[in-house]
PDB file of C-alpha atoms in Angstrom:
ATOM      1  CA  UNK C   1       0.000   0.000   0.000  1.00 63.00           C
ATOM      2  CA  UNK C   2       1.323   3.391  -0.974  1.00 70.00           C
ATOM      3  CA  UNK C   3      -0.662   6.406   0.157  1.00 68.00           C
ATOM      4  CA  UNK C   4      -1.604   8.611  -2.791  1.00 71.00           C
ATOM      5  CA  UNK C   5      -2.365  12.309  -2.404  1.00 69.00           C
ATOM      6  CA  UNK C   6      -4.540  12.391  -5.531  1.00 77.00           C
ATOM      7  CA  UNK C   7      -7.806  14.117  -4.707  1.00 76.00           C
ATOM      8  CA  UNK C   8      -6.832  14.454  -1.039  1.00 82.00           C
ATOM      9  CA  UNK C   9      -5.879  18.063  -0.201  1.00 86.00           C
ATOM     10  CA  UNK C  10      -4.906  17.155   3.366  1.00 85.00           C
ATOM     11  CA  UNK C  11      -2.463  14.477   2.219  1.00 84.00           C
ATOM     12  CA  UNK C  12      -1.077  16.790  -0.446  1.00 87.00           C
ATOM     13  CA  UNK C  13      -0.460  19.481   2.160  1.00 88.00           C
ATOM     14  CA  UNK C  14       1.205  16.923   4.463  1.00 88.00           C
ATOM     15  CA  UNK C  15       3.394  15.733   1.585  1.00 87.00           C
ATOM     16  CA  UNK C  16       4.491  19.275   0.770  1.00 89.00           C
ATOM     17  CA  UNK C  17       5.141  19.993   4.449  1.00 89.00           C
ATOM     18  CA  UNK C  18       7.312  16.860   4.722  1.00 88.00           C
ATOM     19  CA  UNK C  19       9.430  18.113   1.835  1.00 90.00           C
ATOM     20  CA  UNK C  20       9.909  21.567   3.358  1.00 91.00           C
ATOM     21  CA  UNK C  21      10.590  20.854   7.028  1.00 91.00           C
ATOM     22  CA  UNK C  22      14.048  20.344   8.505  1.00 91.00           C
ATOM     23  CA  UNK C  23      15.691  16.947   8.662  1.00 93.00           C
ATOM     24  CA  UNK C  24      15.156  16.630  12.446  1.00 93.00           C
ATOM     25  CA  UNK C  25      11.422  17.294  12.221  1.00 93.00           C
ATOM     26  CA  UNK C  26      11.090  14.921   9.257  1.00 92.00           C
ATOM     27  CA  UNK C  27      12.922  12.152  11.118  1.00 93.00           C
ATOM     28  CA  UNK C  28      10.680  12.708  14.175  1.00 94.00           C
ATOM     29  CA  UNK C  29       7.583  12.437  11.970  1.00 93.00           C
ATOM     30  CA  UNK C  30       8.909   9.296  10.243  1.00 94.00           C
ATOM     31  CA  UNK C  31       9.828   7.633  13.542  1.00 95.00           C
ATOM     32  CA  UNK C  32       6.383   8.306  15.024  1.00 95.00           C
ATOM     33  CA  UNK C  33       4.656   7.188  11.804  1.00 94.00           C
ATOM     34  CA  UNK C  34       6.719   3.990  11.739  1.00 95.00           C
ATOM     35  CA  UNK C  35       5.905   3.152  15.350  1.00 96.00           C
ATOM     36  CA  UNK C  36       2.180   3.945  15.309  1.00 96.00           C
ATOM     37  CA  UNK C  37       1.636   2.897  11.672  1.00 95.00           C
ATOM     38  CA  UNK C  38       3.175  -0.511  12.386  1.00 96.00           C
ATOM     39  CA  UNK C  39       0.657  -1.066  15.175  1.00 96.00           C
ATOM     40  CA  UNK C  40      -2.234  -0.230  12.838  1.00 96.00           C
ATOM     41  CA  UNK C  41      -0.975  -2.242   9.852  1.00 96.00           C
ATOM     42  CA  UNK C  42       0.104  -5.309  11.841  1.00 96.00           C
ATOM     43  CA  UNK C  43      -3.198  -5.339  13.726  1.00 96.00           C
ATOM     44  CA  UNK C  44      -5.221  -5.233  10.508  1.00 96.00           C
ATOM     45  CA  UNK C  45      -3.209  -7.991   8.836  1.00 96.00           C
ATOM     46  CA  UNK C  46      -3.331 -10.192  11.955  1.00 95.00           C
ATOM     47  CA  UNK C  47      -7.089  -9.647  12.231  1.00 95.00           C
ATOM     48  CA  UNK C  48      -7.687 -10.761   8.638  1.00 94.00           C
ATOM     49  CA  UNK C  49      -5.536 -13.922   8.588  1.00 94.00           C
ATOM     50  CA  UNK C  50      -7.565 -17.122   8.778  1.00 91.00           C
ATOM     51  CA  UNK C  51      -5.102 -19.999   8.835  1.00 91.00           C
ATOM     52  CA  UNK C  52      -1.570 -20.655   9.992  1.00 90.00           C
ATOM     53  CA  UNK C  53      -0.404 -20.630   6.357  1.00 88.00           C
ATOM     54  CA  UNK C  54      -1.984 -17.209   5.891  1.00 90.00           C
ATOM     55  CA  UNK C  55       0.039 -16.017   8.848  1.00 92.00           C
ATOM     56  CA  UNK C  56       3.230 -17.688   7.621  1.00 92.00           C
ATOM     57  CA  UNK C  57       2.949 -16.423   4.038  1.00 92.00           C
ATOM     58  CA  UNK C  58       0.971 -13.183   4.087  1.00 93.00           C
ATOM     59  CA  UNK C  59       1.750 -12.140   7.644  1.00 91.00           C
ATOM     60  CA  UNK C  60       5.519 -12.320   7.277  1.00 89.00           C
ATOM     61  CA  UNK C  61       7.633  -9.165   7.500  1.00 91.00           C
ATOM     62  CA  UNK C  62       4.633  -6.871   8.042  1.00 94.00           C
ATOM     63  CA  UNK C  63       5.773  -3.289   8.532  1.00 95.00           C
ATOM     64  CA  UNK C  64       5.335   0.319   7.493  1.00 94.00           C
ATOM     65  CA  UNK C  65       8.241   1.961   5.710  1.00 93.00           C
ATOM     66  CA  UNK C  66       7.924   5.608   6.650  1.00 89.00           C
ATOM     67  CA  UNK C  67       8.705   8.217   4.054  1.00 87.00           C
ATOM     68  CA  UNK C  68       7.003  10.464   1.569  1.00 87.00           C
ATOM     69  CA  UNK C  69       4.791   8.568   0.719  1.00 87.00           C
ATOM     70  CA  UNK C  70       4.733   5.882   3.416  1.00 90.00           C
ATOM     71  CA  UNK C  71       4.572   2.278   2.215  1.00 92.00           C
ATOM     72  CA  UNK C  72       2.872  -0.653   3.961  1.00 92.00           C
ATOM     73  CA  UNK C  73       4.767  -3.900   3.367  1.00 94.00           C
ATOM     74  CA  UNK C  74       3.588  -7.477   3.921  1.00 94.00           C
ATOM     75  CA  UNK C  75       4.613 -10.951   2.715  1.00 92.00           C
ATOM     76  CA  UNK C  76       8.141  -9.654   2.356  1.00 89.00           C
ATOM     77  CA  UNK C  77      10.062 -12.621   3.719  1.00 90.00           C
ATOM     78  CA  UNK C  78      12.455 -14.362   1.352  1.00 92.00           C
ATOM     79  CA  UNK C  79      12.937 -17.322   3.671  1.00 92.00           C
ATOM     80  CA  UNK C  80      11.385 -20.525   2.247  1.00 92.00           C
ATOM     81  CA  UNK C  81       8.701 -22.214   4.337  1.00 89.00           C
ATOM     82  CA  UNK C  82       7.000 -25.589   4.302  1.00 80.00           C
ATOM     83  CA  UNK C  83       8.262 -29.119   4.267  1.00 82.00           C
ATOM     84  CA  UNK C  84       9.916 -28.894   0.875  1.00 79.00           C
ATOM     85  CA  UNK C  85      11.209 -25.359   1.447  1.00 83.00           C
ATOM     86  CA  UNK C  86       9.869 -24.354  -1.979  1.00 81.00           C
ATOM     87  CA  UNK C  87       7.256 -21.824  -0.882  1.00 85.00           C
ATOM     88  CA  UNK C  88       8.757 -18.320  -0.640  1.00 91.00           C
ATOM     89  CA  UNK C  89       6.340 -15.633   0.679  1.00 92.00           C
ATOM     90  CA  UNK C  90       8.016 -12.879  -1.330  1.00 92.00           C
ATOM     91  CA  UNK C  91       7.219 -14.694  -4.588  1.00 91.00           C
ATOM     92  CA  UNK C  92       4.116 -16.743  -3.716  1.00 88.00           C
ATOM     93  CA  UNK C  93       1.969 -14.197  -1.876  1.00 93.00           C
ATOM     94  CA  UNK C  94      -0.401 -13.512  -4.788  1.00 92.00           C
ATOM     95  CA  UNK C  95      -1.438 -17.172  -5.048  1.00 90.00           C
ATOM     96  CA  UNK C  96      -2.403 -17.147  -1.343  1.00 91.00           C
ATOM     97  CA  UNK C  97      -4.042 -13.722  -1.484  1.00 94.00           C
ATOM     98  CA  UNK C  98      -6.228 -14.349  -4.544  1.00 95.00           C
ATOM     99  CA  UNK C  99      -6.488 -18.153  -4.706  1.00 91.00           C
ATOM    100  CA  UNK C 100      -7.239 -20.151  -7.829  1.00 89.00           C
ATOM    101  CA  UNK C 101     -10.263 -20.973  -9.972  1.00 89.00           C
ATOM    102  CA  UNK C 102      -9.196 -24.393 -11.145  1.00 86.00           C
ATOM    103  CA  UNK C 103      -7.448 -26.625  -8.636  1.00 87.00           C
ATOM    104  CA  UNK C 104      -7.312 -29.524 -11.086  1.00 87.00           C
ATOM    105  CA  UNK C 105      -4.895 -27.874 -13.512  1.00 88.00           C
ATOM    106  CA  UNK C 106      -1.938 -30.094 -14.301  1.00 90.00           C
ATOM    107  CA  UNK C 107       1.639 -28.853 -14.257  1.00 89.00           C
ATOM    108  CA  UNK C 108       4.353 -30.671 -16.148  1.00 93.00           C
ATOM    109  CA  UNK C 109       7.992 -30.324 -15.242  1.00 90.00           C
ATOM    110  CA  UNK C 110      11.205 -32.302 -15.479  1.00 93.00           C
ATOM    111  CA  UNK C 111      12.982 -33.665 -12.436  1.00 91.00           C
ATOM    112  CA  UNK C 112      16.025 -35.737 -11.693  1.00 92.00           C
ATOM    113  CA  UNK C 113      15.484 -39.275 -10.441  1.00 90.00           C
ATOM    114  CA  UNK C 114      17.466 -40.948  -7.663  1.00 89.00           C
ATOM    115  CA  UNK C 115      19.486 -42.824 -10.291  1.00 90.00           C
ATOM    116  CA  UNK C 116      20.558 -39.566 -11.957  1.00 90.00           C
ATOM    117  CA  UNK C 117      18.267 -39.732 -14.983  1.00 93.00           C
ATOM    118  CA  UNK C 118      15.704 -37.076 -15.902  1.00 95.00           C
ATOM    119  CA  UNK C 119      12.019 -37.661 -16.534  1.00 93.00           C
ATOM    120  CA  UNK C 120       8.752 -35.721 -16.851  1.00 94.00           C
ATOM    121  CA  UNK C 121       6.359 -35.378 -13.909  1.00 93.00           C
ATOM    122  CA  UNK C 122       2.704 -34.368 -14.167  1.00 94.00           C
ATOM    123  CA  UNK C 123       1.011 -33.120 -10.980  1.00 91.00           C
ATOM    124  CA  UNK C 124      -1.877 -30.973  -9.795  1.00 91.00           C
ATOM    125  CA  UNK C 125       0.189 -28.268  -8.131  1.00 84.00           C
ATOM    126  CA  UNK C 126      -2.728 -25.918  -7.362  1.00 87.00           C
ATOM    127  CA  UNK C 127      -4.512 -28.304  -4.984  1.00 87.00           C
ATOM    128  CA  UNK C 128      -3.353 -26.611  -1.771  1.00 85.00           C
ATOM    129  CA  UNK C 129      -4.401 -23.091  -2.741  1.00 88.00           C
ATOM    130  CA  UNK C 130      -7.546 -21.419  -1.383  1.00 90.00           C
ATOM    131  CA  UNK C 131     -10.546 -20.782  -3.644  1.00 91.00           C
ATOM    132  CA  UNK C 132     -10.596 -17.703  -5.863  1.00 93.00           C
ATOM    133  CA  UNK C 133     -11.151 -14.302  -4.192  1.00 92.00           C
ATOM    134  CA  UNK C 134     -11.085 -11.520  -6.763  1.00 93.00           C
ATOM    135  CA  UNK C 135     -10.790  -8.733  -4.186  1.00 94.00           C
ATOM    136  CA  UNK C 136      -8.226 -10.508  -2.026  1.00 94.00           C
ATOM    137  CA  UNK C 137      -8.568 -12.462   1.189  1.00 94.00           C
ATOM    138  CA  UNK C 138      -6.157 -10.903   3.709  1.00 95.00           C
ATOM    139  CA  UNK C 139      -3.908  -8.073   2.520  1.00 95.00           C
ATOM    140  CA  UNK C 140      -6.272  -6.152   0.260  1.00 95.00           C
ATOM    141  CA  UNK C 141      -9.084  -5.988   2.850  1.00 96.00           C
ATOM    142  CA  UNK C 142      -6.469  -4.993   5.444  1.00 95.00           C
ATOM    143  CA  UNK C 143      -5.282  -2.174   3.178  1.00 94.00           C
ATOM    144  CA  UNK C 144      -8.849  -0.986   2.659  1.00 94.00           C
ATOM    145  CA  UNK C 145      -9.346  -0.622   6.412  1.00 95.00           C
ATOM    146  CA  UNK C 146      -5.832   0.548   7.361  1.00 94.00           C
ATOM    147  CA  UNK C 147      -5.183   3.165   4.653  1.00 92.00           C
ATOM    148  CA  UNK C 148      -7.594   5.824   5.977  1.00 92.00           C
ATOM    149  CA  UNK C 149      -6.253   5.364   9.498  1.00 94.00           C
ATOM    150  CA  UNK C 150      -2.610   5.650   8.406  1.00 93.00           C
ATOM    151  CA  UNK C 151      -3.417   8.690   6.254  1.00 91.00           C
ATOM    152  CA  UNK C 152      -5.145  10.361   9.174  1.00 92.00           C
ATOM    153  CA  UNK C 153      -2.206   9.514  11.422  1.00 94.00           C
ATOM    154  CA  UNK C 154       0.241  11.013   8.902  1.00 92.00           C
ATOM    155  CA  UNK C 155      -1.671  14.294   8.690  1.00 92.00           C
ATOM    156  CA  UNK C 156      -2.006  14.450  12.481  1.00 94.00           C
ATOM    157  CA  UNK C 157       1.702  13.807  13.015  1.00 94.00           C
ATOM    158  CA  UNK C 158       2.759  16.385  10.428  1.00 93.00           C
ATOM    159  CA  UNK C 159       0.533  19.060  11.962  1.00 92.00           C
ATOM    160  CA  UNK C 160       1.576  18.338  15.552  1.00 93.00           C
ATOM    161  CA  UNK C 161       5.321  18.006  14.864  1.00 91.00           C
ATOM    162  CA  UNK C 162       5.454  21.081  12.625  1.00 90.00           C
ATOM    163  CA  UNK C 163       3.511  23.136  15.183  1.00 89.00           C
ATOM    164  CA  UNK C 164       5.770  22.017  18.041  1.00 90.00           C
ATOM    165  CA  UNK C 165       8.859  22.812  15.894  1.00 87.00           C
ATOM    166  CA  UNK C 166       7.431  26.253  15.098  1.00 84.00           C
ATOM    167  CA  UNK C 167       6.953  26.886  18.808  1.00 86.00           C
ATOM    168  CA  UNK C 168      10.572  25.998  19.390  1.00 79.00           C
ATOM    169  CA  UNK C 169      10.175  22.764  21.325  1.00 63.00           C
ATOM    170  CA  UNK C 170      11.009  20.631  18.280  1.00 55.00           C
TER     171      UNK C 170
END
């Protein structure tokens, strides 16, 4: 999730203010946004996960990268999970977020046998995926509920930190 200031005058003003304030004020705003935004984003993602695999795949490396604009990150782990260590959340998150229409699709690939020869294998590799959800199951609904809260938090932090810096208390 990247907050966009299109059609949002408050966010546009906050974005301009972030560009114009001193480095100390900007780092204070980013630190506060990171701390409080992480609580919001992690809570939304944790509230939407349904299974332990959802948590392992979609709920890995959930954080807010503060900046202008701030970015909400999820499913960012590059560490393989599962018995075969083939499922990498960074690459496989979309399959778990949106599911599949046809679980009986065959995949053909070549593998090496124990004797060293190569042969073709035909398997239904989509069997373990959830059913199709066009609007997403975990992350997209979490973004829909977290984005307004993070945007409001950003505007509030910019106003309060800029006002306290203008008063001289930084």
